[in-house]
Amino acid sequence: MAKAPLATVDSICKTILGYFPDANIEMVKKAYAFAEKAHQGQMRSSGDPYIIHPTEVAQILADMRMDLSSICAAFLHDTVEDTNVKLEEIEKEFNKDVATLVDGVTKLSKMTFRTSEEKQAENFRKMIIAMAKDIRVIIVKLSDRLSNMRSLEFLPPHKQKTIAQETLDIYAPLANRLGMSKLKVELEDLCLRFLHPDVYYKLAELIATSKNEREKYIEDVTQLITEKLSEYDVKAQVFGRAKHFYSIYKKMERRQVDYNELHDIIAFRIIVDNITECYKALGVIHAAFRPVPGRFKDYVAMQKANHYQSLHTTVIGLGGERTEIQIRTQEMNMVAERGIAAHWKYKEGKFDTRSHESVEWVHRLLEWQKDLSDPNEFLETVKVDLFSEDVFVFTPTGEVKELPYGATPLDFAYAVHTDVGNRCVGAKVNGRIVPLKHQLKSGDAIEVITSPTQTPSKDWLKIVISSRAKAKIRAFIKTRERDTAKLQGKDLLDRLVKEYDLSWSKIEKSAPYEQFKRELKFSTLEELQVGLGYGRYTVDQIIAKVIPRDELDAKKAKMKTVEADSFMKKAIKSATKKSEARNAVIVEGVDDILVRYARCCNPIPGESITGFITRGRGVTIHQAHCARALDTDNERRIDVSWNKALTMPVRRNVRIRVLSTDEPGLLALMSQSITGAGVNISSANIRTTKDKKAIAIFEVEVGNMDQLTRVISALESKKGVISVERS
């Protein structure tokens, strides 16, 4: 990958004046001088002076035609965190706008996404809130991450992988969602280089080997397209390019083929003057080449949520090769590359905040988070929107709705309105009644059928795809479950008061009750009732804490003991025999409560876990990010952790899926890699595919996450292995 030329304050000022002739360049130079002085003597891991990094970040932003406050913030973004400079000093020397951006980026820099699942999710929520306040904060942060990724080679290998994975999981999808394809593409390619260096350098070698042949093909196709367009007086610029490395890698992985078997790694772009010419050019292309059915997408008439617009088509080109062609105007091309930054305008030399209509998606996320109190649930819901492709469908009135790929009529119903989704019993797609799990396609016209008696069920969570639908269904179910638990808890309290002839209003005013509230961490009577209904608290706890001992003894002598065991108590009573699960997990500080491992996610020691109280079956242990766990009400969640003091390690069975080429002896090598890591193989299942690939499913016994990671790394290092993942 070619390195970008070294940025300087002069090159940045020249770039700014190219799109903002009246810019206050002296402010930019002042920011550079201020940062240079603050970072004096500091060096990067590469051995270069530290000021090179903020200067590069400023150049990236200038290339995106960002406003002056953002570029000044780029120079200053590390001064508050890494030097003695105070935020107040930045506001005094520059302005409040610059100081606010520096503060926002500083707070984001303190976030790390590779710790516990809960912390990762909470950090992501904070990032979304920061974006909603001022989208420029995340633009500066993305540019900062790109600069750091460009110099990642100077860090230790373990840090390279950690930062690259975080970039691939969080920052590249964010860049994509904000329409910043140029930045996204470079981030993804750099991630591939450090996460899968063998794949990256092999691709680089193969692409370099076929360079002359590829360039000749691009030249011939470009000339042919230009000639065809000229025949119909369509003025256009035609460009051809090979797809970026990460895109090729994902295509190979998705189709399970080698590089040599791919025939559509070259894409062409046609830039015309206006929208009319876009469709005219499309007609010329389809007349000159045979279009591939089902491969045409009109993002001009139905633009993506991030404002991306273009016509996409795939045709059979020269030599029978499949050729992808994008047709767009110059303005559309600018939006496609710079994304949200392309929508910002300058008015009297200032940033025009009206452009914030482009962050509609961020504000939708803030809406969803109101319904989702659990950060893990919020992250899981948002991921769908970050990684999804788009499907465009129509309401009966012709309004266009954008949904994620794989969306169903139920997703559409919730996109129309929450009440429509909650009362949905069926749908007509293109006039034909379909089941709720029917997968929608672009162009479908949908009519929702509702019933006033219908309500959402948990099964719906298996049907819907969109973030909005999942959030609304979960919110409804949890409200319903909470109401049920509240009624059950109220009933238990009423029975307690009646059986013991108590005055609850008197109990609430007593000192023992106040102490009881602090110990069990509830503040209102409603919270206590809900906790009782879920089994988090027990009637026995209330009796022991709030009724004086002598009074209790006197009452017991007159009446039978109240039998009001909670779910938790029943679970503990049912634990009549020892199991390997016992002692392996600590439940709220106790290590002898019956626990069972959830089959849906099969957690192993070392993973972040969470527990849920279950009726008559103790506490169920899930991975912290397990989708099924997220569907369960927060009130039933209980703190759990792995017992680090356990002398005998607990071994758990885990499935590993290995995709490889079908080569003699490779299975034996894989088996040796697993056993060589000190891990026993419980079972193995291997099948071959028509395209000469092999899929092996190994069930192995591991004691912790580190052991599993070693096994996966050992398998990935074998020649012929394409991918390894936990199944």
mmCIF file of N, CA and C in Angstrom, residues 61 66-70 97-98 100-101 105 130-131 133-142 344 351 353 356 359:
data_model
loop_
_atom_site.group_PDB
_atom_site.id
_atom_site.type_symbol
_atom_site.label_atom_id
_atom_site.label_comp_id
_atom_site.label_asym_id
_atom_site.label_seq_id
_atom_site.Cartn_x
_atom_site.Cartn_y
_atom_site.Cartn_z
ATOM 1 N N LEU A 61 -8.239 15.672 7.208
ATOM 2 C CA LEU A 61 -9.464 16.459 7.324
ATOM 3 C C LEU A 61 -9.539 17.546 6.254
ATOM 4 N N MET A 66 -12.924 19.841 5.358
ATOM 5 C CA MET A 66 -13.565 20.125 6.642
ATOM 6 C C MET A 66 -13.383 21.593 7.027
ATOM 7 N N ASP A 67 -14.151 22.032 8.025
ATOM 8 C CA ASP A 67 -14.098 23.415 8.471
ATOM 9 C C ASP A 67 -12.846 23.661 9.306
ATOM 10 N N LEU A 68 -12.537 24.939 9.554
ATOM 11 C CA LEU A 68 -11.295 25.308 10.242
ATOM 12 C C LEU A 68 -11.250 24.821 11.682
ATOM 13 N N SER A 69 -12.389 24.845 12.376
ATOM 14 C CA SER A 69 -12.401 24.379 13.774
ATOM 15 C C SER A 69 -11.979 22.915 13.866
ATOM 16 N N SER A 70 -12.453 22.098 12.931
ATOM 17 C CA SER A 70 -12.090 20.671 12.918
ATOM 18 C C SER A 70 -10.600 20.492 12.658
ATOM 19 N N ASP A 97 -15.592 26.607 20.141
ATOM 20 C CA ASP A 97 -15.874 25.558 19.166
ATOM 21 C C ASP A 97 -14.716 24.571 19.077
ATOM 22 N N VAL A 98 -13.492 25.110 18.958
ATOM 23 C CA VAL A 98 -12.292 24.262 18.873
ATOM 24 C C VAL A 98 -12.113 23.486 20.180
ATOM 25 N N THR A 100 -14.367 22.586 22.374
ATOM 26 C CA THR A 100 -15.406 21.544 22.499
ATOM 27 C C THR A 100 -15.037 20.315 21.681
ATOM 28 N N LEU A 101 -14.523 20.528 20.472
ATOM 29 C CA LEU A 101 -14.115 19.396 19.623
ATOM 30 C C LEU A 101 -12.936 18.646 20.240
ATOM 31 N N VAL A 105 -12.969 14.680 21.368
ATOM 32 C CA VAL A 105 -12.019 13.687 20.846
ATOM 33 C C VAL A 105 -11.183 13.095 21.978
ATOM 34 N N ALA A 130 -21.846 11.319 21.803
ATOM 35 C CA ALA A 130 -20.892 12.359 21.384
ATOM 36 C C ALA A 130 -21.127 12.750 19.934
ATOM 37 N N MET A 131 -21.414 11.765 19.083
ATOM 38 C CA MET A 131 -21.695 12.026 17.674
ATOM 39 C C MET A 131 -22.936 12.891 17.513
ATOM 40 N N LYS A 133 -24.120 15.064 19.591
ATOM 41 C CA LYS A 133 -23.851 16.445 20.009
ATOM 42 C C LYS A 133 -23.138 17.218 18.908
ATOM 43 N N ASP A 134 -22.144 16.625 18.298
ATOM 44 C CA ASP A 134 -21.411 17.277 17.203
ATOM 45 C C ASP A 134 -20.721 16.198 16.384
ATOM 46 N N ILE A 135 -21.236 15.951 15.187
ATOM 47 C CA ILE A 135 -20.735 14.864 14.346
ATOM 48 C C ILE A 135 -19.265 15.045 13.990
ATOM 49 N N ARG A 136 -18.768 16.301 14.071
ATOM 50 C CA ARG A 136 -17.355 16.543 13.727
ATOM 51 C C ARG A 136 -16.406 15.811 14.669
ATOM 52 N N VAL A 137 -16.859 15.547 15.903
ATOM 53 C CA VAL A 137 -16.007 14.829 16.869
ATOM 54 C C VAL A 137 -15.610 13.468 16.310
ATOM 55 N N ILE A 138 -16.576 12.736 15.761
ATOM 56 C CA ILE A 138 -16.262 11.395 15.252
ATOM 57 C C ILE A 138 -15.482 11.469 13.942
ATOM 58 N N ILE A 139 -15.680 12.542 13.156
ATOM 59 C CA ILE A 139 -14.909 12.703 11.915
ATOM 60 C C ILE A 139 -13.433 12.893 12.253
ATOM 61 N N VAL A 140 -13.159 13.731 13.260
ATOM 62 C CA VAL A 140 -11.767 13.942 13.695
ATOM 63 C C VAL A 140 -11.203 12.639 14.248
ATOM 64 N N LYS A 141 -12.024 11.917 15.029
ATOM 65 C CA LYS A 141 -11.563 10.659 15.620
ATOM 66 C C LYS A 141 -11.263 9.612 14.542
ATOM 67 N N LEU A 142 -12.105 9.530 13.518
ATOM 68 C CA LEU A 142 -11.864 8.586 12.421
ATOM 69 C C LEU A 142 -10.559 8.918 11.696
ATOM 70 N N TRP A 344 -21.621 19.563 4.039
ATOM 71 C CA TRP A 344 -21.427 20.792 4.800
ATOM 72 C C TRP A 344 -21.075 21.937 3.868
ATOM 73 N N PHE A 351 -18.960 27.473 9.894
ATOM 74 C CA PHE A 351 -19.563 26.150 9.707
ATOM 75 C C PHE A 351 -21.085 26.275 9.724
ATOM 76 N N THR A 353 -24.351 24.744 10.520
ATOM 77 C CA THR A 353 -24.865 23.625 11.317
ATOM 78 C C THR A 353 -26.133 23.025 10.750
ATOM 79 N N HIS A 356 -26.624 19.267 9.661
ATOM 80 C CA HIS A 356 -26.785 18.143 10.586
ATOM 81 C C HIS A 356 -27.965 17.247 10.244
ATOM 82 N N VAL A 359 -27.169 13.544 9.767
ATOM 83 C CA VAL A 359 -26.898 12.576 10.842
ATOM 84 C C VAL A 359 -28.195 12.031 11.425
#
